[in-house]
Structure formats: C-alpha cells, structure tokens
RNA sequence: GGGGUCGUAGUUCAGUUGGUUAGAACGCUGGCCUGUCACGUCAGAGGUCGCGAGUUCGAGUCUCGUCGGCCCCGCCA
C-alpha cells in the first residue's frame, strides 16, 4: 500500500541545500507556538529539530488540524523548504536558516502530557526519569551517550576483526562456581532443585575456546554479579572480553593500546600516546595507596615511618610497634587553603576507610602549627620535614595504622584533596597499566588465601617455589588498565598446565574433590593440548561513561537499575504465578 | 548489614517559633493573537505534604517506625 507520507529526510538534516524542495518529515512535536493565524512547530527526530510553519493561506485544512496538536504528538508532514527571511534566522538551530511550509499533515499518534520534557534542562528526579525511561532517552544527552557507546563497540569490533579475532557467543545459562561474586541463579525446570548461574564473566569458556584452537576470541557480552550497586556498578554490565593464544604481555598490551587509542581517535578525535606507562602494583600502592591511581595530579604518599620512629607521639609509635606504617602527603603551598574545617573534613574521609584520625602540620612563616608538633624534638621535626620536603606554606597530613588502612585512608584523602584544591585537569587523559599484582592475599575472615584476580591467573614462573613457603609473595601475571583513577580493564596470562592449576586450587583451599566437581571440565580441557594463553576484559559501561563525561554508568545504559537493583520502568524483579513456581518444583515458603 | 542525604501540585521548589483557606515558577486546559523560536496575553483547573503510628486543642512542620531515590562503607575473584 502506498504511503503518501513516506519520509524523505530527517528533520535535523534539512538545510539550505534543500530550499525549494518538497520534503516529507516524521517526528515528535517538541514545541508548538500558536499565533492564531500562524502556527510554528519545532519538529524533532534523532537528528535534530526543524521549524515547520502552518499558514492558513497555504493550506487551510492542515492549519486547522494543527490546532489540536500538542507536545510529543507524532506527526508526518509534507511541505516545501524555504529560506527564512534574514531577520528571522535562528542561529541556535542547525536548521535555523530554513523552515518548512506545510501543505499536508497527518497525526500518526497522540501523546499524553508527559511528566517531564526530555528536551528541557530541568533537573528531574532520577526515579521519575527511570520510570519513563523512553521519555528521558529522547533527550540529547542520552541519545548522544548511546550513540557513543555504539561507536566504541564498533571501533573495537573493527580492530579486533582486522587482527583476526572471532566473536563467539558463550552460554548465559551456565554453572555456578565458587570464588568471586554472588551468582544470579536460574532454576532448571527439567532438573528440579538444580540451578544454572548467569555468568559473572565468560572466563572459563574463553579459555576453553583457546584449547579448542580458536586462537583469538572476543565477545561483547553481558555479565552478572549479584552484589550491591554503586554509581559505576550495575548487576548486569557489559564486557569487551578478549582472549589470545601464544601471547605474552607485550603483544597483548600492544593490541589493547591499539584498540583504546583507536577508540579515542575515532570517537572523540583525540590522539593519545602509546605505549601506556606501566606501574607495578607495589609501586602504585606505595606512591598512591591504591591499585588504580589517578595520575592526573601529584600528592604522592611518603613513608615517614623511619623519620618519626624516635618521636614520643604515641599514635605514631604504637602504629609502628604493631607493624604498621606512618605515611604522609605534603600538600604543597596549601597551608592557607586548608582551613581547620577542611582538615577536619579530610579526617572524616580518612575515618571512613578505617583510620582513627588524621594528624597534620602546617608550616607557617612563624613556625610549625600543629596539634602534634609538641611531641617532636627540634631535630626530629627537622628530620621529618626533610623527609617530606616541608617548606613554608606547606600542609602535611599523616595517617598511622595498619598498611591497608593507611593506604585506603590516604589514597582517598589524596583524591579528595585533588578535587578540592582543583589539581585535577579534566582534559587530561592518564592511561596506565598496573602489573605484578600479588597472586593471592590472606583473607582474615575466611582464614585462607583468596585469589586477588581469579584462580586461573598464572603466577610468575620464578615465583613458583613460593607456593608452599610464602604464597603472598607470589606475583601474578595479571594486569589492569587504569584511566584517570578508574579501573577500565583487567586480565592476565592464564594457567595452561593442569599441575599448576591444581597447585593454585590447593593454595586456595579448594580440595581435589571440590575442584573436580566445580572445575573438572577445565582441568580436563587443560590436559588435551591447552596452549599458553591470556586475555583481558574491558568494562564497556565504565569506558563509555568516562568518554561521554557521564557521572554514572546509568547514563550510558539504556535501561539501568536502581541501587536496589530494581528496574523502575518494568518493575522487575516481580512476584511470579504460583503455577510457574510449581513447574520449577521450587521449595518455597508461603508464611 | 551499616552511615549520610532527600521525599510538598504533572515537574522544580518555597512554606517562619507547630496555628485557621499549603504558595511560586514552569507545565497543563480554554479564549485572543500572522513571524515566533523561553512567543505574548487573559482566564482557569490542578495537592493522600511518600506511607503508618504517636505527641498536641491543633502537625507539611516535632517524635518513632516504614517505603522509595541518590551517595558512601562493607561487598564486588
């Protein structure tokens, strides 16, 4: 059937080149300005808006029809593009030099008055925007973010395709495995009382694809983790998942650098230097207190344990005696900027991460000002100032505690200071590799070693003899990619030998029998010609968030969930029919 | 599991030491208007003050609980 209103152009693309042409446009009414005689409509589609004019002298019927039009109505219009009179050009619009005089109009759909307009700047509560997500998505920001997200995946796919990768899908209904995050479970109707788990990542499948000789695999894939949400954490999120055979760190880093720089170039038009700098885990921890340092500014941590070891200050002395640390940040030239209140606030930040407090010294022209300086003899203070490079005008802050607390507290105090003092250049892009992670760390609560990365990460060959003697000294062939203080990717060279994998399970307290039940398929596969292999997974949502300049990954996900993991649009999760429950033979409690 | 913060018209907010009829702007509805683009103008409608208890002669306001949004700690190999 012929459609008289077959669209010929996008609204946002009408330009001076179309003057004199007859066009048919389809779109949403953004605003309508009714002058009684003339009616102006801003017609919107994904490419932008164009002003259409209804003049009774051109078409009486269309003008009459237009009286009933309202915001968000979906209409099709036919008309002629004309240049606007010179004094009526609207420089704010891309299409502002032209307008379309309408001679035929069709209402394709009406609209209720929406609870908010996607096209206005008003800051509407996120809960309302999430309930009416389709309205919010009509807005410029989310349209741009979703497009940018697609551009990122498109560029990544192109590069990986060129480098002879194969995109392979792996199961969503898979096996629950120990270690790692809490699983989302799916009951099996055909196998009552048994459950699938949604994948936390396709980790084991991609390793097995290497055993299968695929050589180079990637997948842009949803992953699921049933943990509490944050601004940068959703229960389902997307990874660009990559695995390669016969690969060492240098080749893999090179591929990642090629991909990431291509994304920056093609999506934002920005050249970023490669290769990315490499920072060892232990150096990152020593200098910045965390394994994802924001390198856009300084304020590095300084270990002053030795310099203060002789002083009488009990807090420092006790921490050191208990095997802890005393570390400082010299906040150069900010003795004035950091008020008493600012220092108190900073101490609160430190306390959030377990510190009991935060000591400080301001180096004023007339001498040091500090609640703790009275515990230091002159020469002790000189030694301390020498260690931190303290000069007149500086403010030095200290945390003394167990190494983990010192690191957490100062790392976050550092970030707070960087933001507060305006030290962070928002235009800077600092990408860095973090390498040589510990393979395992001791979990005090569980009284056992747990994998820092995951249990399939290869140890450094030269550290293999430490499995039985000093497990926490074993370095892992794991690496993270960090962008401006955000972990955007992580991976490792994997274990490809059954013996090493078994030693790893043993170290983690996973017995032979349990390993067989949980990971038997992997141990089997490793015995049938597993090549050395390794890979990486990128957090697509985080990358999109950072490139889009969004404040939350919710702003780069079409249909995100709230902090309680609820979708306000669909109201998932929801109760289900008793019939469905019965089919699943779930044991449920009606009380 | 814990801490913080917010919740009043469709939306964004104001609402005094607890006081009688809860306001504004935008939006919405109707009228007028041929050059607007934040159109203008006149008139109008619109409220479970998140919900539930309590204190009080009287609660949007105070107390307790609860629900929900956001941020954070724990958690997230």
XYZ file of C-alpha atoms (C1' of nucleotides) in Angstrom:
668
model
C 0.000 0.000 0.000
C 1.361 3.360 -0.938
C 2.190 5.679 1.895
C 1.627 9.279 0.999
C 3.768 10.262 3.987
C 6.876 8.242 3.199
C 9.688 10.085 4.976
C 12.195 11.753 2.670
C 14.554 13.439 5.173
C 15.418 13.610 8.827
C 14.213 16.814 10.495
C 17.640 17.727 11.782
C 19.208 17.367 8.349
C 17.151 19.954 6.482
C 19.479 22.716 5.333
C 19.882 25.483 2.785
C 20.655 22.798 0.215
C 17.010 21.742 0.342
C 15.490 25.168 -0.317
C 12.711 24.779 -2.826
C 12.409 21.012 -2.362
C 9.292 19.204 -1.320
C 10.012 17.105 1.754
C 8.122 14.691 3.947
C 9.169 14.636 7.588
C 8.154 12.459 10.523
C 8.814 13.257 14.125
C 7.716 14.369 17.545
C 6.357 17.793 18.338
C 8.829 19.427 20.652
C 7.061 22.754 20.989
C 4.157 24.451 19.300
C 3.784 28.222 19.084
C 0.251 29.140 18.039
C -0.193 32.712 16.865
C -3.817 32.246 15.978
C -3.022 32.826 12.363
C 0.367 31.210 12.003
C 1.377 28.104 13.881
C 5.055 27.198 14.344
C 6.106 23.722 15.327
C 9.566 22.503 16.271
C 9.568 19.001 14.863
C 12.109 16.647 16.422
C 13.755 13.411 15.395
C 17.049 11.833 16.366
C 18.991 14.107 14.033
C 17.653 17.354 15.471
C 14.778 19.785 15.071
C 13.423 21.886 12.247
C 10.783 24.582 12.392
C 7.676 23.849 10.366
C 5.122 26.552 9.617
C 1.376 26.176 9.184
C -0.137 29.076 7.308
C -3.879 29.021 6.540
C -3.190 30.750 3.253
C -1.021 27.830 2.156
C -3.237 25.056 3.442
C -6.342 25.821 5.428
C -7.035 22.216 6.368
C -3.555 21.498 7.668
C -3.633 24.696 9.699
C -6.957 23.691 11.213
C -5.649 20.210 12.017
C -2.651 21.755 13.689
C -4.855 23.492 16.257
C -5.281 20.152 18.023
C -1.591 19.261 18.049
C 0.203 19.051 21.387
C 3.679 18.330 22.660
C 5.066 14.846 21.901
C 2.404 14.073 19.286
C 3.908 12.044 16.481
C 3.149 13.558 13.099
C 4.068 13.329 9.453
C 4.152 16.488 7.367
C 4.610 17.313 3.707
C 5.802 20.703 2.657
C 8.288 22.915 0.896
C 11.595 24.023 2.367
C 12.031 27.780 2.243
C 14.731 30.149 3.351
C 13.811 32.151 6.390
C 13.688 35.925 5.989
C 17.078 37.266 7.071
C 15.857 38.755 10.348
C 14.119 35.532 11.326
C 17.081 33.214 11.150
C 17.611 31.326 14.383
C 21.365 30.918 14.926
C 20.757 28.492 17.820
C 19.426 25.860 15.439
C 21.451 23.832 12.991
C 18.423 24.154 10.691
C 17.853 27.767 11.699
C 18.250 29.295 8.245
C 15.302 27.397 6.796
C 11.777 26.334 7.654
C 9.236 24.035 6.079
C 5.856 25.335 4.911
C 3.344 22.548 5.396
C 0.613 21.673 2.922
C -0.349 18.283 4.298
C -0.297 16.853 7.798
C -1.109 13.531 9.409
C -1.279 12.757 13.106
C 0.394 9.366 13.484
C -0.134 9.231 17.211
C -1.247 11.424 20.051
C 0.597 11.698 23.347
C -0.461 12.211 26.900
C 1.151 15.185 28.563
C 4.450 13.689 29.713
C 5.546 14.012 33.341
C 8.613 15.884 32.147
C 10.091 17.092 28.918
C 13.206 15.336 27.692
C 14.185 18.479 25.843
C 14.289 20.877 28.754
C 17.179 21.287 31.113
C 15.106 20.985 34.296
C 16.699 18.556 36.695
C 14.015 15.953 37.155
C 14.403 13.338 39.882
C 16.147 10.257 38.576
C 13.396 7.956 39.863
C 10.866 9.682 37.602
C 13.207 9.652 34.660
C 13.848 5.935 35.136
C 10.144 5.126 35.295
C 9.594 6.937 31.991
C 12.941 5.933 30.538
C 11.647 6.185 26.956
C 10.990 9.879 27.519
C 14.375 10.511 29.084
C 16.050 8.658 26.241
C 14.574 11.166 23.796
C 16.810 13.807 25.357
C 20.026 14.966 23.796
C 22.425 13.635 26.450
C 21.208 10.054 26.469
C 20.864 9.964 22.680
C 24.480 11.074 22.428
C 25.654 8.640 25.108
C 24.022 5.621 23.491
C 25.453 6.571 20.140
C 28.899 6.995 21.651
C 28.609 3.624 23.339
C 27.781 2.063 19.992
C 30.706 3.879 18.359
C 33.065 2.429 20.959
C 31.928 -1.132 20.305
C 32.004 -0.541 16.554
C 35.616 0.649 16.635
C 36.633 -2.202 18.943
C 34.943 -4.741 16.657
C 36.673 -3.295 13.601
C 40.130 -3.505 15.143
C 39.635 -6.961 16.571
C 38.252 -8.153 13.259
C 41.311 -6.754 11.475
C 43.541 -8.569 13.938
C 41.813 -11.840 13.046
C 39.719 -12.313 16.152
C 36.497 -14.322 16.058
C 33.485 -13.177 18.037
C 31.982 -16.196 19.767
C 28.911 -16.318 21.983
C 29.107 -18.265 25.225
C 26.238 -19.559 27.377
C 24.159 -17.321 29.591
C 22.807 -20.354 31.408
C 25.890 -21.833 32.944
C 27.358 -23.362 36.041
C 27.668 -21.701 39.408
C 31.270 -21.599 40.537
C 32.819 -20.799 43.869
C 35.061 -17.749 44.357
C 34.203 -14.311 43.186
C 30.909 -12.530 43.322
C 27.488 -13.825 44.316
C 25.757 -15.566 41.399
C 22.376 -14.835 39.923
C 20.652 -18.210 39.876
C 18.118 -19.608 37.424
C 16.131 -22.686 38.441
C 16.036 -25.565 35.982
C 12.515 -26.871 35.296
C 13.788 -30.085 33.689
C 16.181 -30.710 36.561
C 14.263 -29.903 39.712
C 16.298 -28.466 42.593
C 19.144 -27.677 40.240
C 20.197 -24.240 39.108
C 22.036 -22.507 36.375
C 24.014 -19.401 37.174
C 24.212 -16.360 34.945
C 27.875 -15.788 34.072
C 29.955 -13.392 36.144
C 32.167 -13.403 33.078
C 32.798 -15.914 30.258
C 36.209 -16.635 31.790
C 36.330 -20.404 31.575
C 34.576 -20.630 28.227
C 37.055 -18.301 26.602
C 39.953 -20.300 27.985
C 38.408 -23.456 26.629
C 37.996 -21.754 23.234
C 41.766 -21.351 23.318
C 42.146 -25.068 23.977
C 39.815 -25.503 21.004
C 42.283 -23.679 18.794
C 40.192 -20.559 18.085
C 43.444 -18.681 18.717
C 41.852 -15.267 19.071
C 38.413 -14.739 20.594
C 36.416 -11.747 21.623
C 32.880 -11.086 22.718
C 30.887 -8.046 23.720
C 28.938 -9.697 26.436
C 26.654 -9.173 29.418
C 27.970 -10.298 32.778
C 26.008 -10.636 36.008
C 27.062 -10.154 39.607
C 24.622 -10.106 42.488
C 26.411 -7.550 44.618
C 25.467 -4.123 45.908
C 25.283 -1.343 43.372
C 27.293 1.845 43.038
C 27.480 4.748 40.664
C 29.804 2.630 38.487
C 28.344 -0.820 39.247
C 25.170 -2.409 37.868
C 24.088 -6.018 38.438
C 24.298 -6.631 34.716
C 27.058 -4.923 32.838
C 28.930 -5.371 29.599
C 32.464 -6.505 28.991
C 34.532 -6.409 25.850
C 36.064 -9.791 26.532
C 39.266 -10.790 24.761
C 41.459 -13.905 24.799
C 44.530 -14.848 22.732
C 46.727 -17.899 22.420
C 50.539 -17.952 22.339
C 50.650 -14.471 23.767
C 52.797 -12.649 26.294
C 52.168 -9.334 27.981
C 53.886 -7.180 25.333
C 51.714 -8.387 22.421
C 48.562 -8.159 24.464
C 49.372 -4.678 25.744
C 50.097 -3.631 22.177
C 46.739 -4.832 20.952
C 44.930 -3.091 23.806
C 46.825 0.133 23.197
C 45.932 -0.011 19.521
C 42.270 -0.563 20.363
C 41.998 2.074 23.067
C 43.832 4.721 21.065
C 41.653 3.973 18.023
C 38.558 4.414 20.175
C 39.793 7.788 21.430
C 40.740 8.857 17.936
C 37.534 7.815 16.207
C 35.040 8.598 18.932
C 36.497 11.800 20.372
C 39.075 12.769 17.768
C 41.798 12.700 20.401
C 45.296 11.307 19.900
C 46.628 9.534 22.934
C 50.237 8.494 23.230
C 51.154 4.812 23.174
C 52.511 2.724 24.704
C 50.880 3.402 28.039
C 53.163 3.705 31.067
C 53.494 0.684 33.315
C 53.350 0.867 37.081
C 53.983 -2.123 39.281
C 51.310 -2.879 41.834
C 53.669 -2.444 44.763
C 54.810 0.950 43.466
C 51.246 2.085 42.886
C 50.359 1.067 46.439
C 53.442 2.765 47.893
C 53.030 6.006 45.971
C 49.259 6.363 45.729
C 47.750 3.918 48.219
C 45.670 2.068 45.652
C 45.936 -0.040 42.542
C 44.026 2.395 40.330
C 45.800 5.684 40.880
C 44.593 8.884 39.285
C 47.823 10.114 37.717
C 46.462 13.461 36.615
C 47.944 15.078 39.715
C 50.676 14.557 42.295
C 50.227 14.470 46.067
C 52.103 11.212 46.381
C 52.332 9.302 49.628
C 55.584 9.443 51.565
C 56.596 6.790 54.074
C 57.796 8.654 57.149
C 57.940 5.647 59.473
C 61.673 5.842 59.894
C 61.741 9.620 60.301
C 59.190 9.578 63.136
C 60.279 6.352 64.790
C 62.080 8.125 67.609
C 59.379 10.636 68.455
C 57.228 10.469 71.553
C 53.960 10.793 69.682
C 52.103 7.742 70.915
C 49.805 7.326 67.895
C 52.774 7.022 65.532
C 54.857 4.950 67.922
C 52.056 2.463 68.616
C 51.264 2.028 64.941
C 54.892 1.306 64.139
C 55.283 -1.013 67.110
C 52.301 -3.044 65.867
C 53.954 -3.494 62.484
C 52.043 -0.656 60.884
C 53.066 2.359 58.880
C 53.121 6.113 59.132
C 52.658 7.843 55.794
C 52.207 11.438 54.812
C 51.094 13.657 51.967
C 52.784 17.007 51.616
C 50.111 19.295 50.254
C 52.397 21.922 48.788
C 51.555 25.588 49.290
C 48.164 24.916 50.814
C 48.646 25.754 54.491
C 46.326 28.687 53.931
C 43.881 26.932 51.631
C 43.356 24.124 54.136
C 41.277 25.592 56.934
C 40.745 23.827 60.229
C 37.360 22.727 58.896
C 38.876 21.424 55.662
C 41.358 19.356 57.656
C 38.550 18.035 59.859
C 36.581 17.046 56.761
C 39.636 15.323 55.392
C 39.999 13.409 58.648
C 36.389 12.282 58.201
C 37.290 10.908 54.774
C 40.181 9.019 56.350
C 37.915 7.672 59.090
C 35.521 6.265 56.507
C 38.308 3.949 55.478
C 39.157 2.826 58.958
C 41.706 5.417 60.079
C 41.280 6.585 63.648
C 42.239 10.092 62.714
C 44.499 12.268 60.663
C 47.375 14.284 62.040
C 48.581 17.430 60.312
C 51.318 20.015 60.401
C 51.125 23.400 58.736
C 54.467 25.015 58.026
C 53.734 28.656 58.758
C 56.251 31.505 58.335
C 56.468 31.807 62.142
C 56.992 28.074 62.671
C 55.042 24.858 62.570
C 51.395 24.880 63.581
C 50.031 21.511 64.620
C 48.361 19.648 67.444
C 51.136 17.056 67.378
C 54.285 19.109 66.979
C 54.779 19.305 70.740
C 55.634 15.593 70.741
C 58.598 16.189 68.457
C 62.040 17.398 69.429
C 63.553 20.048 67.184
C 65.855 17.641 65.367
C 63.107 15.060 64.981
C 60.900 17.643 63.356
C 63.744 18.727 61.073
C 64.291 15.124 60.042
C 60.563 14.727 59.296
C 60.443 17.941 57.298
C 63.492 16.831 55.380
C 61.804 13.542 54.548
C 58.594 15.157 53.239
C 60.292 18.211 51.752
C 58.320 20.511 54.026
C 58.698 24.210 53.249
C 56.974 27.337 54.469
C 53.412 27.359 53.160
C 53.028 23.558 53.033
C 50.482 21.481 54.892
C 51.391 17.902 55.675
C 48.820 15.286 56.632
C 49.568 11.938 58.265
C 47.871 8.626 58.816
C 49.327 5.925 61.057
C 47.810 2.455 61.124
C 47.971 -0.958 59.517
C 49.295 -0.709 55.940
C 45.887 -1.372 54.391
C 44.203 1.339 56.454
C 46.986 3.836 55.759
C 46.744 3.114 52.042
C 42.940 3.333 51.865
C 42.721 6.443 54.015
C 45.479 8.384 52.287
C 44.506 7.257 48.788
C 41.034 8.663 49.321
C 42.248 11.741 51.186
C 44.516 12.340 48.204
C 41.584 12.189 45.789
C 39.529 14.499 47.987
C 42.420 16.964 48.133
C 42.967 16.778 44.400
C 39.340 17.624 43.743
C 39.065 20.231 46.472
C 42.206 22.121 45.525
C 41.414 21.976 41.819
C 44.530 19.964 40.992
C 42.738 17.715 38.515
C 42.881 18.791 34.880
C 39.659 17.394 33.445
C 41.099 17.430 29.942
C 43.990 15.202 30.855
C 43.873 11.515 29.933
C 46.138 9.332 32.042
C 46.103 5.712 30.994
C 48.396 3.335 32.803
C 48.997 -0.356 33.213
C 49.216 -1.794 36.686
C 51.230 -5.024 36.707
C 52.739 -7.637 39.008
C 49.744 -7.983 41.283
C 50.063 -10.417 44.140
C 48.592 -13.772 43.139
C 46.752 -14.233 46.411
C 46.081 -12.437 49.645
C 45.212 -13.823 53.040
C 41.579 -13.426 53.996
C 41.396 -12.921 57.766
C 37.671 -13.649 57.911
C 37.817 -16.869 55.921
C 41.229 -17.878 57.321
C 42.554 -18.788 53.896
C 44.220 -17.372 50.831
C 41.972 -15.951 48.134
C 42.852 -15.073 44.565
C 43.339 -11.370 44.026
C 42.417 -11.622 40.349
C 40.905 -15.076 39.818
C 42.054 -18.644 40.365
C 43.134 -19.137 36.730
C 45.779 -16.432 36.728
C 49.290 -17.624 36.059
C 51.936 -16.949 38.664
C 55.366 -15.661 37.640
C 57.416 -18.728 36.805
C 60.278 -17.596 39.051
C 57.854 -17.357 41.986
C 56.559 -20.927 41.682
C 58.750 -22.120 44.543
C 56.943 -19.763 46.933
C 53.643 -21.674 46.751
C 54.425 -23.581 49.902
C 56.740 -21.085 51.624
C 55.456 -17.550 51.017
C 52.226 -17.519 48.999
C 51.622 -13.818 49.489
C 54.960 -13.093 47.802
C 53.947 -14.792 44.556
C 53.487 -12.306 41.751
C 50.654 -12.843 39.307
C 50.887 -12.262 35.575
C 47.830 -10.044 35.941
C 47.356 -6.515 34.739
C 44.764 -3.793 34.989
C 44.261 -0.854 32.701
C 43.566 2.337 34.638
C 42.123 5.551 33.221
C 42.173 8.644 35.424
C 41.697 6.632 38.598
C 39.170 4.181 37.163
C 39.830 0.519 36.501
C 38.552 0.078 32.948
C 40.026 -3.311 32.165
C 41.819 -6.220 33.702
C 43.214 -9.543 32.683
C 46.009 -12.000 32.966
C 48.103 -14.638 31.362
C 46.330 -17.827 32.395
C 47.477 -21.070 33.840
C 47.573 -23.609 30.997
C 49.037 -26.561 32.826
C 46.931 -28.864 34.927
C 49.630 -29.260 37.598
C 49.929 -25.540 38.198
C 46.152 -25.164 38.253
C 45.911 -27.900 40.858
C 48.571 -26.233 42.999
C 46.591 -23.000 42.764
C 43.355 -24.684 43.856
C 45.211 -26.314 46.714
C 46.608 -22.963 47.827
C 43.097 -21.522 47.781
C 41.863 -24.350 49.972
C 39.867 -25.966 47.185
C 40.331 -29.693 47.675
C 40.891 -32.149 44.848
C 37.358 -33.445 45.101
C 35.782 -29.989 45.128
C 37.997 -28.882 42.244
C 36.826 -31.902 40.292
C 33.158 -31.094 40.916
C 33.396 -27.358 40.294
C 36.108 -27.113 37.650
C 36.549 -30.678 36.381
C 35.773 -29.620 32.823
C 38.577 -27.062 32.911
C 41.096 -29.476 34.396
C 40.071 -31.999 31.734
C 40.485 -29.451 28.963
C 43.917 -28.423 30.212
C 45.062 -31.998 29.582
C 44.127 -32.031 25.906
C 46.629 -29.666 24.420
C 45.945 -26.336 26.094
C 48.110 -23.629 24.521
C 49.566 -20.854 26.622
C 47.050 -18.055 26.534
C 45.915 -14.879 28.161
C 43.439 -12.093 27.786
C 41.692 -9.100 29.145
C 38.181 -7.798 29.715
C 37.163 -4.171 29.449
C 34.300 -2.616 31.338
C 32.374 -1.148 28.416
C 29.971 0.761 30.645
C 32.783 2.488 32.505
C 34.663 3.329 29.328
C 31.506 4.767 27.790
C 30.805 6.706 30.977
C 34.280 8.236 31.025
C 34.353 9.074 27.333
C 30.875 10.566 27.489
C 31.734 12.545 30.596
C 28.731 10.999 32.317
C 28.534 10.896 36.076
C 27.185 7.351 36.349
C 27.160 4.239 34.203
C 23.363 4.521 34.398
C 23.739 7.342 31.905
C 25.291 5.077 29.288
C 22.948 2.104 29.798
C 19.605 2.197 28.004
C 17.624 0.578 30.808
C 19.555 0.671 34.072
C 18.506 -0.436 37.529
C 18.297 1.485 40.792
C 20.544 0.979 43.775
C 18.160 -1.739 44.965
C 18.553 -3.464 41.574
C 15.007 -2.623 40.528
C 14.018 -1.557 37.034
C 11.574 1.258 37.694
C 10.156 1.017 34.183
C 9.262 -2.694 34.147
C 9.120 -3.077 37.934
C 11.426 -6.097 37.735
C 12.029 -8.088 39.808
C 8.448 -9.107 40.448
C 6.469 -11.899 42.003
C 5.546 -14.784 39.733
C 2.499 -17.009 39.424
C 2.236 -19.935 41.757
C 1.943 -22.067 38.616
C 5.406 -21.003 37.498
C 6.778 -21.776 40.921
C 5.188 -25.199 40.885
C 6.603 -26.051 37.476
C 10.030 -25.289 38.820
C 9.392 -27.513 41.824
C 10.970 -24.876 43.984
C 10.601 -25.313 47.664
C 9.010 -22.097 48.727
C 7.671 -20.720 51.927
C 4.251 -19.092 51.918
C 4.388 -17.915 55.516
C 24.499 -5.475 57.257
C 25.910 -0.114 58.325
C 26.375 5.511 57.675
C 24.690 10.030 55.190
C 21.006 12.691 52.397
C 16.392 13.669 50.025
C 10.732 12.880 49.602
C 5.056 19.176 49.402
C 0.673 20.348 42.500
C 2.451 16.890 36.330
C 7.822 18.993 37.188
C 11.377 22.071 40.010
C 10.997 24.280 44.548
C 9.250 27.856 48.831
C 6.488 27.062 53.234
C 8.887 31.348 59.633
C 8.869 29.627 66.895
C 3.590 23.833 65.469
C -1.790 27.878 64.078
C -7.049 28.732 60.876
C -8.095 28.791 53.284
C -0.494 24.986 51.707
C 2.138 29.122 47.673
C 5.534 30.366 43.226
C 7.617 29.220 38.534
C 7.310 26.076 34.502
C 3.878 22.684 32.503
C -1.473 21.683 31.569
C -6.811 23.351 29.890
C -9.806 27.259 27.426
C -10.089 32.277 24.868
C -7.429 36.086 21.836
C -3.217 36.788 18.638
C 0.253 36.197 11.029
C 6.920 35.887 12.382
C 7.518 33.069 16.860
C 11.649 30.033 18.298
C 11.960 30.538 26.735
C 6.229 33.560 21.720
C 2.858 37.077 24.034
C -1.738 37.927 26.561
C -6.412 36.946 29.522
C -8.869 33.287 32.335
C -8.905 28.514 34.711
C -8.018 23.660 36.637
C -4.649 21.026 39.479
C -2.482 18.651 46.494
C -3.209 11.183 50.058
C 2.534 17.356 52.030
C 5.779 9.267 50.335
C 3.084 5.849 53.877
C 1.733 4.497 59.158
C 1.562 5.416 64.170
C 2.441 8.923 68.193
C 2.822 13.849 70.923
C -0.650 18.122 70.790
C -6.604 21.825 71.361
C -4.049 21.875 66.555
C 1.291 18.505 62.587
C 3.679 19.822 55.810
C 6.479 21.475 60.364
C 8.025 17.645 66.377
C 8.976 12.025 67.708
C 9.171 6.877 66.283
C 8.628 3.384 62.536
C 8.311 2.179 57.451
C 8.791 2.612 51.975
C 11.419 4.683 47.988
C 15.524 7.661 45.185
C 20.662 9.087 45.423
C 25.918 8.904 47.627
C 29.267 6.037 50.543
C 31.476 1.770 53.869
C 31.284 -3.435 53.862
C 30.633 -6.486 49.464
C 32.105 -6.542 44.075
C 37.893 -13.185 42.119
